[in-house]
Short mmCIF file of C-alpha atoms in Angstrom, two decimals:
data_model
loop_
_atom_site.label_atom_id
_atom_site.label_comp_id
_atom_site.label_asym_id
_atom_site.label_seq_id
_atom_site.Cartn_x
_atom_site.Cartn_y
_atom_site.Cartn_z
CA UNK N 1213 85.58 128.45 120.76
CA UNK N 1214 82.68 130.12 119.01
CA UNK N 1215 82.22 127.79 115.34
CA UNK N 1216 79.61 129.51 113.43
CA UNK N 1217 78.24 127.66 109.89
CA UNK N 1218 74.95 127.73 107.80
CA UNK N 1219 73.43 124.15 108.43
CA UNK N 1220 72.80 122.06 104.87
CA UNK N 1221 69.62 120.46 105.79
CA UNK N 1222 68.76 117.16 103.37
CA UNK N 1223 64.94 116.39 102.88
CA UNK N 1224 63.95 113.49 105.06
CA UNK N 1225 66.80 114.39 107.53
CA UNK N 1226 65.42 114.76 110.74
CA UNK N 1227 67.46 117.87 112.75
CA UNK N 1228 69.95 116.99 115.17
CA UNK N 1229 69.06 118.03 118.70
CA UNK N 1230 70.95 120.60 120.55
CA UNK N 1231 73.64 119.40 122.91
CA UNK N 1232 76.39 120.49 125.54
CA UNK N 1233 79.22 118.58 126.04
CA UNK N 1234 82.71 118.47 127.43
CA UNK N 1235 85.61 116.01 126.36
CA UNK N 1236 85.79 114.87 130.39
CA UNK N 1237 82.56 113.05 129.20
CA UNK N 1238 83.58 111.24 126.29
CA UNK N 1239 86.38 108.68 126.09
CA UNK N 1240 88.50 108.99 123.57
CA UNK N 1241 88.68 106.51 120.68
CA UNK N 1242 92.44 105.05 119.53
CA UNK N 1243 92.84 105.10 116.04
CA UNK N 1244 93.52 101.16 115.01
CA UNK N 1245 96.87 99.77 115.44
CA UNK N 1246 97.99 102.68 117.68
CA UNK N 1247 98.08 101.21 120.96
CA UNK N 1248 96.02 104.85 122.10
CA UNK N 1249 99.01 106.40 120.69
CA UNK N 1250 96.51 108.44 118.41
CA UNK N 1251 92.93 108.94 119.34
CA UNK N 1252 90.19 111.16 118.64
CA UNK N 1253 87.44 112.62 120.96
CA UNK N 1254 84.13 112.35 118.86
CA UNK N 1255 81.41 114.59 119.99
CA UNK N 1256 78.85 113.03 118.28
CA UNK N 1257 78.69 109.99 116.23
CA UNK N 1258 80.37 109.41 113.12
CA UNK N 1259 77.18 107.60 111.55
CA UNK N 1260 74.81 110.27 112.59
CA UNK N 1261 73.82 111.85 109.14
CA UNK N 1262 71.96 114.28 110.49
CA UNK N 1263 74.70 116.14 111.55
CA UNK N 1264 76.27 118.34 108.72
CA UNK N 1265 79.70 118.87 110.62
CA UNK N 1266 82.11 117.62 113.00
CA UNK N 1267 83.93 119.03 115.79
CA UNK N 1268 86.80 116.35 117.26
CA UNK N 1269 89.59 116.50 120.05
CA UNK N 1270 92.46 114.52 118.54
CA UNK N 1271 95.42 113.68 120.67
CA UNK N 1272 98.75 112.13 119.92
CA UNK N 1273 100.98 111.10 122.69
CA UNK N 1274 104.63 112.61 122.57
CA UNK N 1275 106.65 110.91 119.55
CA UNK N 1276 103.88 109.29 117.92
CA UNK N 1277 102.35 110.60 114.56
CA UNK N 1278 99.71 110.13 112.30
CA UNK N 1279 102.29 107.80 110.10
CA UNK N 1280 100.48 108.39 106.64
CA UNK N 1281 99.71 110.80 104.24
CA UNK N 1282 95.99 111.51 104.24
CA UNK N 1283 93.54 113.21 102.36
CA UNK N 1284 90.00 114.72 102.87
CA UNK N 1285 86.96 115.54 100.35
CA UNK N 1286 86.52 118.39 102.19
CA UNK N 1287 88.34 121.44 103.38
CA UNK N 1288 88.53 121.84 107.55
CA UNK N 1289 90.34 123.54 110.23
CA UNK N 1290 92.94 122.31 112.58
CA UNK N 1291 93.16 124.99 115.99
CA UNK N 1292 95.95 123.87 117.96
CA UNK N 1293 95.16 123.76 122.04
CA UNK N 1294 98.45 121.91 123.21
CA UNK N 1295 102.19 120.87 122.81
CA UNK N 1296 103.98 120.94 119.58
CA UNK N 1297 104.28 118.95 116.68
CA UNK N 1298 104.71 119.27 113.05
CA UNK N 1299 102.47 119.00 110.31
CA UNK N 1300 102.96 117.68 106.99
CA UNK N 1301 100.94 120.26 104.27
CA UNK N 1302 101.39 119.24 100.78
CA UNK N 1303 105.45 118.47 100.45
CA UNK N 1304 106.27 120.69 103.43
CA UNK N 1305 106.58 120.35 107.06
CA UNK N 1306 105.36 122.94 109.21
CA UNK N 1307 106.39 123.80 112.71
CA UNK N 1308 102.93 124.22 115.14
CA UNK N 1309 102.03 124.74 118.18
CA UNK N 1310 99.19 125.97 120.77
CA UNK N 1311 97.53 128.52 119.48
CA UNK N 1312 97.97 127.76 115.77
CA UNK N 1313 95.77 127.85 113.33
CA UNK N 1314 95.42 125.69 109.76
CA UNK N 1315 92.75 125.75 107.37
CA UNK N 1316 93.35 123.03 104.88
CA UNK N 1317 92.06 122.76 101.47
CA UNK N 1318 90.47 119.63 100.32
CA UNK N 1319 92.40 116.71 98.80
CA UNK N 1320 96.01 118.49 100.54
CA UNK N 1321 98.17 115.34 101.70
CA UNK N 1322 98.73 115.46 105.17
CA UNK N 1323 100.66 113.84 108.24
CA UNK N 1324 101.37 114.86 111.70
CA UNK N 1325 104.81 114.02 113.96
CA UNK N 1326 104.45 115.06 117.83
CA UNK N 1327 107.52 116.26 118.87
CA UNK N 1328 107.11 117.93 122.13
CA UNK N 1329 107.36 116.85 125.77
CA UNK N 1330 103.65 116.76 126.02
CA UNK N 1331 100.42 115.25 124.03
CA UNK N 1332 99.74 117.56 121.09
CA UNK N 1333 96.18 118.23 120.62
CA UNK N 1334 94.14 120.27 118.32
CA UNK N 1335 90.42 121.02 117.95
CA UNK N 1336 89.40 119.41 114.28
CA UNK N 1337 86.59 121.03 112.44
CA UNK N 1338 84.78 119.91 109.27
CA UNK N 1339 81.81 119.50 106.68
CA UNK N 1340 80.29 115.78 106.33
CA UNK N 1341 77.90 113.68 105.86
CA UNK N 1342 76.98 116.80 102.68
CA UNK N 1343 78.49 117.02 99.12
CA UNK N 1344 80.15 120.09 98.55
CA UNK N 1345 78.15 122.30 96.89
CA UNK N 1346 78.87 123.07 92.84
CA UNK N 1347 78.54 126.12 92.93
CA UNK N 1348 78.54 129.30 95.68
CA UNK N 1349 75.42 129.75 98.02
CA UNK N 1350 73.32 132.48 96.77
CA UNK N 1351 73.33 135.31 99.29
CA UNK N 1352 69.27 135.71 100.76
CA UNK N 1353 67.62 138.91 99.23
#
């Protein structure tokens, strides 16, 4: 997967150095109270502010779910790269699978059920660690 964004550098932010990774390398960390039901493959640390975006693995084992409505500041992308599930968007639920795609907008409740015979995963993609800008980036001249 190519994922292509201008980086927001902050003054007094050193850059983040390049890296290549693969999930074999990381282990994956359960969400609390889970039992590793739900975890999430973190490529680089969540307290790194020098990093502008993040790009996560999450897994959920067959039948478990992401048993809350949640919400993010920002808008992201969910691809989907196995098994089935569905995904709560606003009031609906919505039938996905590999393949999928979902770009959310920010603040839209959300939940996740996996329903098929295998761990649903999807590649999660998102701003942080930046406010959202107030207004659009001017295009360079």
């Amino acid at each position: 997967h190519w994922i292509r964004k201008a980086y927001a550098r902050v003054p007094g932010i050193a850059l983040p150095p390049a890296f290549v990774t693969h999930e074999s390398e990381i282990t994956p960390a359960a969400m609390p109270g889970t039992d590793g039901a739900w975890a999430t493959t973190r490529f680089v640390a969540a307290d790194d502010v020098r990093h502008d975006m993040h790009v996560n693995i999450v897994t959920l084992r067959p039948g478990a779910s992401i048993p809350f409505e949640e919400t993010h500041v920002m808008e992201h992308g969910l691809f989907m790269l196995q098994g089935k599930a569905v995904y709560r968007l606003n009031r609906d639920w919505v039938e996905v699978e590999a393949g999928d795609f979902l770009w959310l907008r920010a603040f839209c409740p959300q939940a996740c059920y996996a329903g098929g015979p295998e761990p649903f995963r999807y590649l999660l993609f998102k701003d942080v660690n930046r406010h959202a800008p107030l207004a659009p980036a001017r295009a360079a001249r």
